[in-house]
Amino acid sequence: MAIKVQRVKLSLWERLFIPTLWNGFKVTLSHFLSFKKSKVYEDKNKDNKFKATLSYPEELWAVPPGFRGAPYLVSDQDAATKCVSCQLCEFVCPPKAIRITPPGETGNTTHREGVEKMPKEFEIDMLRCIFCGYCEEVCPEEAIYLAKDYYEGYDEKMMRRDYALTGSNREEMVFNKDKLLERGGTHHDRIKKWEKKTADAKAQEMFPVRDKSKKKRE
Amino acid sequence: MPNEAKIEEPPAIETIPVKVDGREITVPKLTPDWQGKLVPTTVLQACKHAGIEIPHYCYHPKLPVAGNCRMCLVHVGMPGRPGPDGKPPMNEDGSLKIDPMVLPYERGTPKGVIGCATNLIPGMEIYATSPETKEMREAVLESLLINHPLDCTICDQAGECKLQEYSVEHGQAESQFAEQKVHKPKAVDLGPRIMLDAERCVLCTRCIRFSTDIAGDDALGIVNRGSYNSIATFPGAPFDNNYTLNTADICPVGALTSKDFRFQMRVWFLKETNSLCTGCATGCNTVIGSRENKMYRQEPRENDAVNGPWMCDSGRLDYKWIGSEKRLSKLNGATDWTTILTEITTNLEKAAITSVAIIASARQTNEELFLLKKLADKFEAITDSVPRNGEGDHLLVNADKNPNSNGARLIGIAGETLGANLPAIAEGIENGTIRSLIVFGEDVTQHGISESLLEKLDLLIVSDIFANATTARAHYLLPGCAYAEKRGTFTNVKGQVQKFMKALDAPGNARAEWEFLHEIVENVTGQNGFSTTEGLFNQMAGEVDAFRGKGLNWAALGDDGVTVEI
Ligand code: SF4
Ligand code: SF4
Ligand code: SF4
Ligand code: SF4
Ligand code: FES
């Protein structure tokens, strides 16, 4: 059952809103006028160089150490997409910002030998993302990371990818696989699990799948 | 995965006392085996009676017992061997002396038995959760995982994998295996619908036993030796009988996977809805897996009165059309439902008695046929539905390809032979005695009522889900729903009345047939129908003789359905 909320009747004075706006402004204004005399200003301006504003984007914000950054897909040192489309991040993501299109029945969208699966499409809605880092934590393939600094080869004059996420409409803020991979950069994988598996299988003459008509192992 | 059968209570009341984890219980002495034959109850089944699940891979209640995976090892205590006096060793108080089993050559080491193939002995003690049993399980799991590839991230079984589940429940967190794993063939094409990953196989032989003993196709076997053991087909003989996908269901791991479902969606995203297969009159019980209004798979749901735990491949894969772009989703004759139903009502009210004919489909639900029957009674209309015959087989597939022929017969829409009235309807239209025709879900131009005959009608009301020659000539076209988009009941070939639930939303303006039929019937006949499927079913159960006899109601149908006299 829905609860009916009784609305308070506003007087004409209240309905004008202008007095309320003015009251709000008064608070801001008083802070604005009194800031220079305040203790905070005194502390910050010890060396007489304090500026209350930042000339963004020429000057960049110093990210506090606790900031986690924004999620991107990474490639390994052979430029292979590490994500195998297990969809665990999609499952764990609290605001459901991630949407993965699995490869489907053909399964042949992978460009890595020995890996059978790779996402056909991978989208993160950066407007939904709460930058919690669960996706990075859950990923069994170390394929998604929250980036919070420049990555190698990245043009330093460009906006930062960790907090300067811009777009002119909602669609632009849904980053697709290519964009996520481009911004994610390279992750130097020490283990290279799939490559190792494939190499082992090859050494045992088990890769690629042997022709069934040929003779079986002696 | 709906592959674990319930243990049925056998009719024999003869029981046997056993102690499970120190708790004294009595269990039936005999239990039906995979063929329903009564055989001695096993340790695993006794534990099930005690509410304790013994982990198992090769044991399946509907397959012959093989006892090869050793996952079900449990430590038990047995009465001792009879002494020279022919009596087993006794305790001082005169009760039977029970000793925990030990290895004969190493008296300090506990000896396990396989629960799935060890018959109960009176007085037996089962230590189902003792440290000894746990240690045995850990060891078995460890050996199964020695060469296991740990593909979980790309394995379709992940989320419903017994190896994952048992590893969490009974396994160890770390592997002690430092050597290189043995590699086996991956992504092997076993047949048109099944893919094998030999590395993931635990060699339980469930798939082999299913093919040989249930499907009757001796297609699979194990080749090579030792750690190179692997499932294979004969060279040049693909695994392609009509039941192959059941092996993907019963495979406890991700070794056998369905090509249709491969890499489509992770199972934990799928919403499960109880449904029925509409491929033939058997009406196998299914579970639909869907996500965000897209159907990804259907799997058999165990119902011993109908399909057991199996279903055929052709029925299972017969769902792609549901999400088709070509589905009818727009009304034709008016733009909204209220207008179209009002116009239909007005037109029908003008129709003279006996000038109406109704051709229903035996693919419609009992409720829809019941409503059409009400309409037919009002106009003393001639009714029929269309037969659909094909080939049957030895296991499940029926020659009647309509899921609800018996419903049409019992409700009185069709006679014993479906389609017997069709020539009479054609003749009636030809000589002008039939002026209005109502067609549901059939292209009647394929069944003796030609386009030119349809042109002669004053009123042609058609409901269908795909466009065809009949819908093209309809004065009023009402887009309907696929079975996965509505609720209802079917009466199968044996008279099993069973229900199915709604998994998906219908496209566009399409509406469930019973909804709008109910409105038409109420407008035209003035009878008070019910506005829910449940109410409608209960009303029908009271009015149709075959259903009334059984005192049917929606709730009593349960998940398995009820058999009525046919
Ligand atoms: S950081 Fe958190 S909210 Fe953002 S995509 Fe990852 S899991 Fe989702
Ligand atoms: S990014 Fe990682 S967790 Fe997400 S789908 Fe890819 S492999 Fe899985
Ligand atoms: S069979 Fe089970 S344990 Fe093995 S890779 Fe598949 S999901 Fe993982
Ligand atoms: S393929 Fe699956 S069902 Fe067949 S033996 Fe291997 S694990 Fe068992
Ligand atoms: S379940 Fe008993 S040995 Fe496999």
Short mmCIF file of N, CA, C and O and ligand atoms in Angstrom, two decimals, chain A residues 73 82-90 100 122 135 138-141 143-144, ligand 2:
data_model
loop_
_atom_site.label_atom_id
_atom_site.label_comp_id
_atom_site.label_asym_id
_atom_site.label_seq_id
_atom_site.Cartn_x
_atom_site.Cartn_y
_atom_site.Cartn_z
N LEU A 73 40.13 -2.06 -19.91
CA LEU A 73 40.65 -3.37 -20.27
C LEU A 73 42.11 -3.25 -20.65
O LEU A 73 42.50 -2.28 -21.29
N LYS A 82 43.33 -9.51 -22.95
CA LYS A 82 43.42 -10.54 -21.91
C LYS A 82 42.06 -11.08 -21.50
O LYS A 82 41.94 -12.20 -21.05
N CYS A 83 41.05 -10.25 -21.63
CA CYS A 83 39.70 -10.67 -21.20
C CYS A 83 39.25 -11.90 -21.99
O CYS A 83 39.42 -11.96 -23.21
N VAL A 84 38.67 -12.88 -21.28
CA VAL A 84 38.15 -14.06 -21.95
C VAL A 84 36.63 -14.13 -21.89
O VAL A 84 36.03 -15.15 -22.15
N SER A 85 36.02 -13.02 -21.49
CA SER A 85 34.56 -12.95 -21.47
C SER A 85 33.93 -13.93 -20.49
O SER A 85 32.97 -14.61 -20.80
N CYS A 86 34.51 -14.00 -19.29
CA CYS A 86 33.92 -14.89 -18.28
C CYS A 86 32.72 -14.25 -17.61
O CYS A 86 31.95 -14.91 -16.93
N GLN A 87 32.58 -12.97 -17.76
CA GLN A 87 31.41 -12.22 -17.27
C GLN A 87 31.31 -12.15 -15.76
O GLN A 87 30.23 -11.90 -15.22
N LEU A 88 32.42 -12.43 -15.08
CA LEU A 88 32.37 -12.31 -13.62
C LEU A 88 32.27 -10.85 -13.20
O LEU A 88 31.59 -10.51 -12.24
N CYS A 89 32.97 -9.98 -13.93
CA CYS A 89 32.90 -8.55 -13.57
C CYS A 89 31.50 -8.01 -13.82
O CYS A 89 30.99 -7.23 -13.04
N GLU A 90 30.87 -8.48 -14.89
CA GLU A 90 29.51 -8.07 -15.18
C GLU A 90 28.60 -8.48 -14.03
O GLU A 90 27.68 -7.77 -13.66
N ILE A 100 28.61 -7.23 -21.29
CA ILE A 100 29.49 -7.99 -22.17
C ILE A 100 28.66 -8.78 -23.15
O ILE A 100 27.66 -9.37 -22.78
N PHE A 122 32.37 -5.31 -25.28
CA PHE A 122 32.55 -5.10 -23.85
C PHE A 122 32.29 -3.62 -23.61
O PHE A 122 32.98 -2.78 -24.16
N CYS A 135 35.47 -5.01 -10.13
CA CYS A 135 35.76 -5.73 -11.38
C CYS A 135 37.22 -6.14 -11.42
O CYS A 135 37.57 -7.25 -11.78
N VAL A 138 37.72 -9.06 -8.96
CA VAL A 138 37.13 -10.36 -9.27
C VAL A 138 37.77 -10.99 -10.51
O VAL A 138 37.76 -12.21 -10.66
N CYS A 139 38.34 -10.22 -11.39
CA CYS A 139 38.80 -10.74 -12.68
C CYS A 139 39.85 -11.84 -12.52
O CYS A 139 40.91 -11.61 -11.98
N PRO A 140 39.53 -13.05 -12.98
CA PRO A 140 40.48 -14.15 -12.85
C PRO A 140 41.60 -14.09 -13.88
O PRO A 140 42.54 -14.88 -13.82
N GLU A 141 41.50 -13.19 -14.83
CA GLU A 141 42.48 -13.13 -15.92
C GLU A 141 43.34 -11.88 -15.84
O GLU A 141 44.14 -11.64 -16.75
N ALA A 143 42.51 -8.88 -16.41
CA ALA A 143 42.26 -8.24 -17.70
C ALA A 143 41.64 -6.86 -17.56
O ALA A 143 41.55 -6.12 -18.53
N ILE A 144 41.20 -6.52 -16.38
CA ILE A 144 40.57 -5.22 -16.20
C ILE A 144 41.21 -4.54 -14.99
O ILE A 144 41.42 -5.17 -13.95
S1 SF4 C 2 37.44 -8.41 -17.63
FE1 SF4 C 2 38.05 -10.18 -16.42
S2 SF4 C 2 36.26 -10.61 -15.11
FE2 SF4 C 2 35.56 -9.28 -16.78
S3 SF4 C 2 34.84 -10.73 -18.35
FE3 SF4 C 2 36.96 -10.23 -18.85
S4 SF4 C 2 38.11 -11.89 -17.89
FE4 SF4 C 2 36.12 -11.90 -16.94
#
